Amino acid sequence: MKIIDLRSDTVTLPTPAMREAISRAEVGDDVFEEDPTVKRLEEMAAERVGREAALLVASGTMANLVCTLTHCARGEEVILGNRSHIFLNEAGGMSALGGIHPHTVSNQPDGTIRLTDIEAAVRGDNVHFPRTRLICLENTHNRCNGMALTPEYCDAVAELAREHGLKLHIDGARIFNAAVALGVDVKDLVRGADSLSFCLSKGLSAPVGSLVCGTREFITEARRSRKILGGGMRQAGIIAAAGITSLAQMVDRLAQDHRNARRLAEGVARIEGLSINLPEVQTNIVYFTLTGSRITGEQFLTRLGKMGVKTLLTEPNTFRMVTHYGIEESDIDAALSVIREAAQ
Ligand SMILES: *Cc1c(COP(=O)(O)O)cnc(C)c1O
């Protein structure tokens, strides 16, 4: 039985081209800034997103933390969505390590935050209040159906940030999924941001790594924040080599993941006892809920697992499935048969 692992796009394995690139990578000590492969990846990433400079870090979590630590001092505040990955899934790093105060505002089902809600959260100048320093957006939005924020929306938030003297960070763990889904250049999604993070190790299939992008000045400071976190890596060209392959070869194929997610979602919509909001499925993430009362979410999860389909239960009856490199259209059809049977 082939296991169809739809828990996350983080389960992707390096491609043969990546293993080849890793084995040939020219390396040096990157803490001395002497690893040519890391430098090449950082230049390539900066160019790709239209920023002056970039910095390789170990993970998406580290990328976001490096950015919040670089933008904010202790006691300062970040405005972010209540369903954002930074708030929900990064172990409170900004508070634990930076003394930074998260101020959550509601995410709408499409991953946006209303401009009026952001504006209302900006603190006035008052000795009682923390100082607002930063706004964070997430694109695509993991917990909000993997939906993509548009360039127009990101620009509007950037404008609002400027008006209030705030910085804007975009957690773009899956920013290339957003660009591919919307048919826009990734540069247009991040043009108003002061910093951006994106993951190599999700849909782009590299084994390790994320990038932080921004101005040269910001990246110089970010390098120091990375060092504080123990994130200075030595012959990191071993990792960067795979990342170069990701950017060169793995971006356009995300469209296939999106088609597979669509096929999965449309199949789920036809299964009795399951409920899904089809218009919300735009990228590679599919959420659906179990509506029948015959079995519990836990039982459904166990059944699927026994039949070879791995998924995540994100709320008592809500499941998340993510398509990725290694999942073919035929796997989607096989998964749908299993889901149909398990839902009986
Ligand atoms: C996965 C993810 C991260 C963190 O990435 P890790 O590499 O798992 O630390 C950050 N933000 C979003 C939106 C993510 O989906």
PDB file of N, CA, C and O and ligand atoms in Angstrom, residues 59-61 64 85 90 138 142 171 173-174 199 202, ligand 1:
ATOM      1  N   SER A  59      14.916  27.843   9.320  1.00  0.00           N
ATOM      2  CA  SER A  59      13.496  27.469   9.199  1.00  0.00           C
ATOM      3  C   SER A  59      12.638  28.713   9.035  1.00  0.00           C
ATOM      4  O   SER A  59      13.101  29.837   9.269  1.00  0.00           O
ATOM      5  N   GLY A  60      11.378  28.491   8.717  1.00  0.00           N
ATOM      6  CA  GLY A  60      10.430  29.598   8.611  1.00  0.00           C
ATOM      7  C   GLY A  60      10.210  30.273   9.951  1.00  0.00           C
ATOM      8  O   GLY A  60      10.069  31.496  10.039  1.00  0.00           O
ATOM      9  N   THR A  61      10.185  29.473  10.994  1.00  0.00           N
ATOM     10  CA  THR A  61      10.020  30.018  12.342  1.00  0.00           C
ATOM     11  C   THR A  61      11.197  30.923  12.680  1.00  0.00           C
ATOM     12  O   THR A  61      11.021  32.029  13.212  1.00  0.00           O
ATOM     13  N   ASN A  64      10.892  34.264  10.701  1.00  0.00           N
ATOM     14  CA  ASN A  64       9.958  35.240  11.283  1.00  0.00           C
ATOM     15  C   ASN A  64      10.517  35.840  12.564  1.00  0.00           C
ATOM     16  O   ASN A  64      10.383  37.036  12.818  1.00  0.00           O
ATOM     17  N   HIS A  85       0.313  32.107  11.665  1.00  0.00           N
ATOM     18  CA  HIS A  85       1.276  31.088  12.093  1.00  0.00           C
ATOM     19  C   HIS A  85       2.187  31.649  13.177  1.00  0.00           C
ATOM     20  O   HIS A  85       2.500  30.976  14.153  1.00  0.00           O
ATOM     21  N   GLU A  90       4.415  29.336  16.625  1.00  0.00           N
ATOM     22  CA  GLU A  90       5.862  29.558  16.700  1.00  0.00           C
ATOM     23  C   GLU A  90       6.330  29.700  18.148  1.00  0.00           C
ATOM     24  O   GLU A  90       7.310  30.402  18.449  1.00  0.00           O
ATOM     25  N   GLU A 138       0.349  37.350   6.448  1.00  0.00           N
ATOM     26  CA  GLU A 138       0.746  35.984   6.074  1.00  0.00           C
ATOM     27  C   GLU A 138       0.173  35.658   4.693  1.00  0.00           C
ATOM     28  O   GLU A 138      -1.025  35.814   4.466  1.00  0.00           O
ATOM     29  N   ASN A 142      -2.028  30.110   5.904  1.00  0.00           N
ATOM     30  CA  ASN A 142      -2.129  28.695   6.254  1.00  0.00           C
ATOM     31  C   ASN A 142      -3.482  28.338   6.877  1.00  0.00           C
ATOM     32  O   ASN A 142      -4.211  27.488   6.363  1.00  0.00           O
ATOM     33  N   ASP A 171       4.994  37.249   6.307  1.00  0.00           N
ATOM     34  CA  ASP A 171       5.346  35.841   6.459  1.00  0.00           C
ATOM     35  C   ASP A 171       4.889  35.165   5.176  1.00  0.00           C
ATOM     36  O   ASP A 171       3.719  34.806   5.027  1.00  0.00           O
ATOM     37  N   ALA A 173       5.796  32.236   3.898  1.00  0.00           N
ATOM     38  CA  ALA A 173       6.231  30.831   3.882  1.00  0.00           C
ATOM     39  C   ALA A 173       5.867  30.192   2.536  1.00  0.00           C
ATOM     40  O   ALA A 173       6.659  29.475   1.937  1.00  0.00           O
ATOM     41  N   ARG A 174       4.630  30.507   2.069  1.00  0.00           N
ATOM     42  CA  ARG A 174       4.167  29.975   0.761  1.00  0.00           C
ATOM     43  C   ARG A 174       3.875  31.115  -0.213  1.00  0.00           C
ATOM     44  O   ARG A 174       2.898  31.055  -0.960  1.00  0.00           O
ATOM     45  N   CYS A 199       9.758  30.046   2.715  1.00  0.00           N
ATOM     46  CA  CYS A 199      10.307  28.714   2.998  1.00  0.00           C
ATOM     47  C   CYS A 199      10.758  28.016   1.716  1.00  0.00           C
ATOM     48  O   CYS A 199      10.045  28.021   0.720  1.00  0.00           O
ATOM     49  N   LYS A 202       8.987  23.753   1.958  1.00  0.00           N
ATOM     50  CA  LYS A 202       7.583  23.317   1.828  1.00  0.00           C
ATOM     51  C   LYS A 202       7.361  22.883   0.387  1.00  0.00           C
ATOM     52  O   LYS A 202       8.023  21.970  -0.073  1.00  0.00           O
TER      53      LYS A 202
HETATM   54  C1  LIG B   1       5.377  26.452   7.965  1.00  0.00           C
HETATM   55  C2  LIG B   1       5.129  27.895   8.222  1.00  0.00           C
HETATM   56  C3  LIG B   1       6.059  28.665   8.924  1.00  0.00           C
HETATM   57  C4  LIG B   1       7.264  28.083   9.645  1.00  0.00           C
HETATM   58  O1  LIG B   1       8.091  27.311   8.941  1.00  0.00           O
HETATM   59  P1  LIG B   1       8.989  26.164   9.647  1.00  0.00           P
HETATM   60  O2  LIG B   1      10.033  25.959   8.621  1.00  0.00           O
HETATM   61  O3  LIG B   1       8.076  25.014   9.853  1.00  0.00           O
HETATM   62  O4  LIG B   1       9.535  26.725  10.909  1.00  0.00           O
HETATM   63  C5  LIG B   1       5.804  30.000   9.053  1.00  0.00           C
HETATM   64  N1  LIG B   1       4.704  30.559   8.541  1.00  0.00           N
HETATM   65  C6  LIG B   1       3.782  29.850   7.876  1.00  0.00           C
HETATM   66  C7  LIG B   1       2.576  30.532   7.318  1.00  0.00           C
HETATM   67  C8  LIG B   1       3.954  28.480   7.713  1.00  0.00           C
HETATM   68  O5  LIG B   1       3.023  27.772   7.071  1.00  0.00           O
END
